[in-house]
Amino acid sequence: NQKETGAYYTSKETTNYIVENTIGLKIISELTDMGLVEKKVIEIDSVFSYGKFKKILLEKNQLEYVLKRILGYKNIKSLRILDPTCGSGAFLFATLNFLTDIIKTSLNIISLNEDFVKNRYLKKIYNQFGDNDYEILSHIIKNNIFGVDIEEEAVDFLKINLYLKLISKNKNFDMLEDIDKISKNFYHGN
């Protein structure tokens, strides 16, 4: 019974909106601090659309600096998102998808940079996340998202869904990670 358990469904539109307007604004504030985005109100979609993001990075000729700030320890790499009432993970999946898109866009921009082969730092960033969806998802699941819920079944469902999403991106089943390794950040508790 939904009323007894306190379980509520949150729509995808709502979770995406909240994630974009929290995590997205955090990243935009970094770009603003660097002077790469104007301080006035910005539509998140306009900043994170591939063309706009690439233009910001390349036009300002600060690719290495910007990616270090976005993918480095001050942002995505050290970002920790906790959903203390995660249920089956609507907010965590929205976060996973949002961070995956930003990392993939950044890695794509790095790979298109003509100095990529010569620049050790850009190569290090690129190699840090891997060049495939599996490595990116694995990194985010193990390092960025955390969840707790009072309903044990909901947490188990979340773990299974995260694992299925991860293995669906794996092209080499010999390298498949154990579900316990990727689900250590999700707990049943109060």
mmCIF file of C-alpha atoms in Angstrom:
data_model
loop_
_atom_site.group_PDB
_atom_site.id
_atom_site.type_symbol
_atom_site.label_atom_id
_atom_site.label_comp_id
_atom_site.label_asym_id
_atom_site.label_seq_id
_atom_site.Cartn_x
_atom_site.Cartn_y
_atom_site.Cartn_z
ATOM 1 C CA ASN A 1 0.000 0.000 0.000
ATOM 2 C CA GLN A 2 1.495 3.305 -1.113
ATOM 3 C CA LYS A 3 0.115 5.237 1.830
ATOM 4 C CA GLU A 4 1.426 2.781 4.428
ATOM 5 C CA THR A 5 4.942 2.541 2.979
ATOM 6 C CA GLY A 6 5.273 6.171 1.922
ATOM 7 C CA ALA A 7 6.291 5.052 -1.562
ATOM 8 C CA TYR A 8 5.617 7.539 -4.327
ATOM 9 C CA TYR A 9 6.388 7.519 -8.008
ATOM 10 C CA THR A 10 8.353 10.499 -9.295
ATOM 11 C CA SER A 11 8.041 11.136 -13.029
ATOM 12 C CA LYS A 12 11.049 11.149 -15.307
ATOM 13 C CA GLU A 13 10.374 14.786 -16.207
ATOM 14 C CA THR A 14 10.462 15.780 -12.534
ATOM 15 C CA THR A 15 13.655 13.867 -11.752
ATOM 16 C CA ASN A 16 15.407 15.220 -14.850
ATOM 17 C CA TYR A 17 14.356 18.773 -13.981
ATOM 18 C CA ILE A 18 15.675 18.477 -10.425
ATOM 19 C CA VAL A 19 18.972 16.903 -11.513
ATOM 20 C CA GLU A 20 19.563 19.482 -14.249
ATOM 21 C CA ASN A 21 18.794 22.334 -11.880
ATOM 22 C CA THR A 22 21.081 21.093 -9.114
ATOM 23 C CA ILE A 23 24.023 19.230 -10.617
ATOM 24 C CA GLY A 24 23.744 21.132 -13.889
ATOM 25 C CA LEU A 25 23.757 24.478 -12.114
ATOM 26 C CA LYS A 26 26.798 23.406 -10.069
ATOM 27 C CA ILE A 27 28.732 22.728 -13.267
ATOM 28 C CA ILE A 28 27.430 25.917 -14.896
ATOM 29 C CA SER A 29 28.621 27.892 -11.858
ATOM 30 C CA GLU A 30 32.115 26.488 -12.461
ATOM 31 C CA LEU A 31 31.943 27.611 -16.104
ATOM 32 C CA THR A 32 30.673 31.012 -14.944
ATOM 33 C CA ASP A 33 33.513 31.329 -12.410
ATOM 34 C CA MET A 34 35.936 30.677 -15.263
ATOM 35 C CA GLY A 35 34.297 33.431 -17.298
ATOM 36 C CA LEU A 36 33.206 30.998 -20.002
ATOM 37 C CA VAL A 37 29.474 31.470 -19.501
ATOM 38 C CA GLU A 38 27.717 34.764 -18.806
ATOM 39 C CA LYS A 39 26.380 35.245 -15.287
ATOM 40 C CA LYS A 40 22.799 35.886 -16.369
ATOM 41 C CA VAL A 41 20.215 33.103 -16.177
ATOM 42 C CA ILE A 42 21.096 30.338 -18.588
ATOM 43 C CA GLU A 43 18.991 27.566 -20.025
ATOM 44 C CA ILE A 44 20.736 24.383 -18.982
ATOM 45 C CA ASP A 45 19.931 22.652 -22.275
ATOM 46 C CA SER A 46 21.629 25.458 -24.179
ATOM 47 C CA VAL A 47 24.871 25.026 -22.218
ATOM 48 C CA PHE A 48 24.999 21.256 -22.259
ATOM 49 C CA SER A 49 23.904 20.701 -25.811
ATOM 50 C CA TYR A 50 26.917 19.262 -27.609
ATOM 51 C CA GLY A 51 27.409 22.158 -30.021
ATOM 52 C CA LYS A 52 27.197 24.865 -27.365
ATOM 53 C CA PHE A 53 29.425 22.988 -24.920
ATOM 54 C CA LYS A 54 32.033 22.336 -27.615
ATOM 55 C CA LYS A 55 31.887 25.981 -28.701
ATOM 56 C CA ILE A 56 32.449 27.170 -25.104
ATOM 57 C CA LEU A 57 35.462 24.890 -24.740
ATOM 58 C CA LEU A 58 37.103 25.508 -28.087
ATOM 59 C CA GLU A 59 36.247 29.195 -28.625
ATOM 60 C CA LYS A 60 37.777 30.210 -25.333
ATOM 61 C CA ASN A 61 40.862 28.079 -26.082
ATOM 62 C CA GLN A 62 40.807 26.666 -22.575
ATOM 63 C CA LEU A 63 39.953 23.047 -23.285
ATOM 64 C CA GLU A 64 42.446 21.556 -20.838
ATOM 65 C CA TYR A 65 41.560 23.960 -18.019
ATOM 66 C CA VAL A 66 37.805 23.601 -18.451
ATOM 67 C CA LEU A 67 37.861 19.830 -18.655
ATOM 68 C CA LYS A 68 40.131 19.673 -15.618
ATOM 69 C CA ARG A 69 37.556 21.726 -13.688
ATOM 70 C CA ILE A 70 34.552 19.761 -14.978
ATOM 71 C CA LEU A 71 35.914 16.219 -14.960
ATOM 72 C CA GLY A 72 38.499 16.747 -12.245
ATOM 73 C CA TYR A 73 38.384 16.529 -8.493
ATOM 74 C CA LYS A 74 36.384 19.745 -8.007
ATOM 75 C CA ASN A 75 33.394 18.454 -9.940
ATOM 76 C CA ILE A 76 32.298 15.198 -11.506
ATOM 77 C CA LYS A 77 35.113 13.036 -10.215
ATOM 78 C CA SER A 78 34.516 14.091 -6.611
ATOM 79 C CA LEU A 79 30.779 14.709 -6.886
ATOM 80 C CA ARG A 80 28.767 12.598 -4.438
ATOM 81 C CA ILE A 81 25.001 12.403 -4.822
ATOM 82 C CA LEU A 82 22.979 10.776 -2.036
ATOM 83 C CA ASP A 83 19.305 9.968 -2.300
ATOM 84 C CA PRO A 84 18.301 9.173 1.313
ATOM 85 C CA THR A 85 14.931 7.812 0.175
ATOM 86 C CA CYS A 86 16.032 6.268 -3.092
ATOM 87 C CA GLY A 87 13.319 3.674 -3.564
ATOM 88 C CA SER A 88 13.961 1.996 -6.882
ATOM 89 C CA GLY A 89 16.240 4.843 -7.967
ATOM 90 C CA ALA A 90 14.374 7.405 -10.098
ATOM 91 C CA PHE A 91 16.641 10.287 -9.012
ATOM 92 C CA LEU A 92 19.782 8.161 -9.107
ATOM 93 C CA PHE A 93 19.054 7.033 -12.676
ATOM 94 C CA ALA A 94 18.410 10.638 -13.731
ATOM 95 C CA THR A 95 21.753 11.580 -12.143
ATOM 96 C CA LEU A 96 23.509 8.653 -13.821
ATOM 97 C CA ASN A 97 22.145 9.653 -17.240
ATOM 98 C CA PHE A 98 22.990 13.342 -16.779
ATOM 99 C CA LEU A 99 26.576 12.704 -15.655
ATOM 100 C CA THR A 100 27.059 10.118 -18.408
ATOM 101 C CA ASP A 101 26.004 12.660 -21.045
ATOM 102 C CA ILE A 102 28.386 15.321 -19.713
ATOM 103 C CA ILE A 103 31.318 12.907 -19.495
ATOM 104 C CA LYS A 104 30.650 11.477 -22.969
ATOM 105 C CA THR A 105 30.371 14.958 -24.481
ATOM 106 C CA SER A 106 33.616 16.000 -22.789
ATOM 107 C CA LEU A 107 35.440 12.852 -23.907
ATOM 108 C CA ASN A 108 34.187 13.307 -27.455
ATOM 109 C CA ILE A 109 35.471 16.889 -27.467
ATOM 110 C CA ILE A 110 38.847 15.692 -26.143
ATOM 111 C CA SER A 111 39.121 13.030 -28.843
ATOM 112 C CA LEU A 112 38.371 15.588 -31.584
ATOM 113 C CA ASN A 113 41.048 17.974 -30.331
ATOM 114 C CA GLU A 114 44.047 17.983 -32.659
ATOM 115 C CA ASP A 115 46.414 18.321 -29.692
ATOM 116 C CA PHE A 116 44.900 15.289 -27.966
ATOM 117 C CA VAL A 117 47.713 12.936 -28.985
ATOM 118 C CA LYS A 118 50.413 15.356 -27.771
ATOM 119 C CA ASN A 119 48.722 16.554 -24.595
ATOM 120 C CA ARG A 120 49.440 14.195 -21.683
ATOM 121 C CA TYR A 121 46.824 15.769 -19.455
ATOM 122 C CA LEU A 122 44.008 15.368 -21.996
ATOM 123 C CA LYS A 123 45.077 11.757 -22.560
ATOM 124 C CA LYS A 124 45.053 11.175 -18.802
ATOM 125 C CA ILE A 125 41.505 12.543 -18.475
ATOM 126 C CA TYR A 126 40.379 10.506 -21.463
ATOM 127 C CA ASN A 127 41.909 7.295 -20.133
ATOM 128 C CA GLN A 128 40.641 7.939 -16.613
ATOM 129 C CA PHE A 129 37.022 7.456 -17.667
ATOM 130 C CA GLY A 130 37.615 4.959 -20.421
ATOM 131 C CA ASP A 131 36.386 5.354 -23.930
ATOM 132 C CA ASN A 132 33.191 3.353 -23.681
ATOM 133 C CA ASP A 133 29.808 3.580 -22.004
ATOM 134 C CA TYR A 134 30.534 0.634 -19.713
ATOM 135 C CA GLU A 135 33.589 2.303 -18.134
ATOM 136 C CA ILE A 136 31.769 5.617 -17.721
ATOM 137 C CA LEU A 137 28.692 4.025 -16.129
ATOM 138 C CA SER A 138 30.850 1.847 -13.877
ATOM 139 C CA HIS A 139 32.799 4.900 -12.715
ATOM 140 C CA ILE A 140 29.646 6.889 -11.898
ATOM 141 C CA ILE A 141 27.897 3.977 -10.153
ATOM 142 C CA LYS A 142 30.942 3.191 -7.993
ATOM 143 C CA ASN A 143 32.021 6.769 -7.239
ATOM 144 C CA ASN A 144 29.222 9.307 -7.625
ATOM 145 C CA ILE A 145 25.804 7.976 -6.656
ATOM 146 C CA PHE A 146 24.616 6.619 -3.310
ATOM 147 C CA GLY A 147 21.223 5.553 -2.025
ATOM 148 C CA VAL A 148 19.433 4.384 1.098
ATOM 149 C CA ASP A 149 15.858 3.238 1.537
ATOM 150 C CA ILE A 150 13.783 1.662 4.275
ATOM 151 C CA GLU A 151 12.265 -0.790 1.781
ATOM 152 C CA GLU A 152 14.744 -3.612 1.174
ATOM 153 C CA GLU A 153 12.969 -4.782 -1.997
ATOM 154 C CA ALA A 154 13.243 -1.314 -3.517
ATOM 155 C CA VAL A 155 17.002 -1.204 -2.901
ATOM 156 C CA ASP A 156 17.404 -4.705 -4.367
ATOM 157 C CA PHE A 157 15.411 -3.591 -7.416
ATOM 158 C CA LEU A 158 17.671 -0.525 -7.762
ATOM 159 C CA LYS A 159 20.825 -2.670 -7.586
ATOM 160 C CA ILE A 160 19.521 -5.096 -10.200
ATOM 161 C CA ASN A 161 18.460 -2.288 -12.550
ATOM 162 C CA LEU A 162 21.833 -0.541 -12.222
ATOM 163 C CA TYR A 163 23.585 -3.832 -12.923
ATOM 164 C CA LEU A 164 21.405 -4.533 -15.965
ATOM 165 C CA LYS A 165 22.075 -1.035 -17.321
ATOM 166 C CA LEU A 166 25.794 -1.564 -16.804
ATOM 167 C CA ILE A 167 26.027 -5.012 -18.375
ATOM 168 C CA SER A 168 23.911 -3.897 -21.343
ATOM 169 C CA LYS A 169 26.831 -1.610 -22.277
ATOM 170 C CA ASN A 170 29.520 -4.276 -21.855
ATOM 171 C CA LYS A 171 30.920 -5.657 -25.063
ATOM 172 C CA ASN A 172 33.373 -7.965 -23.301
ATOM 173 C CA PHE A 173 31.579 -10.329 -20.942
ATOM 174 C CA ASP A 174 34.919 -11.663 -19.675
ATOM 175 C CA MET A 175 35.407 -8.291 -17.964
ATOM 176 C CA LEU A 176 31.998 -8.256 -16.249
ATOM 177 C CA GLU A 177 32.079 -6.937 -12.697
ATOM 178 C CA ASP A 178 30.441 -8.687 -9.774
ATOM 179 C CA ILE A 179 27.112 -7.113 -8.766
ATOM 180 C CA ASP A 180 28.414 -6.694 -5.191
ATOM 181 C CA LYS A 181 31.257 -4.452 -6.403
ATOM 182 C CA ILE A 182 28.946 -2.060 -8.201
ATOM 183 C CA SER A 183 26.176 -2.048 -5.605
ATOM 184 C CA LYS A 184 28.221 -1.261 -2.485
ATOM 185 C CA ASN A 185 26.832 2.317 -2.365
ATOM 186 C CA PHE A 186 23.166 1.308 -2.030
ATOM 187 C CA TYR A 187 21.783 0.234 1.330
ATOM 188 C CA HIS A 188 18.623 -0.895 3.032
ATOM 189 C CA GLY A 189 18.224 1.054 6.250
ATOM 190 C CA ASN A 190 16.579 3.836 8.133
#
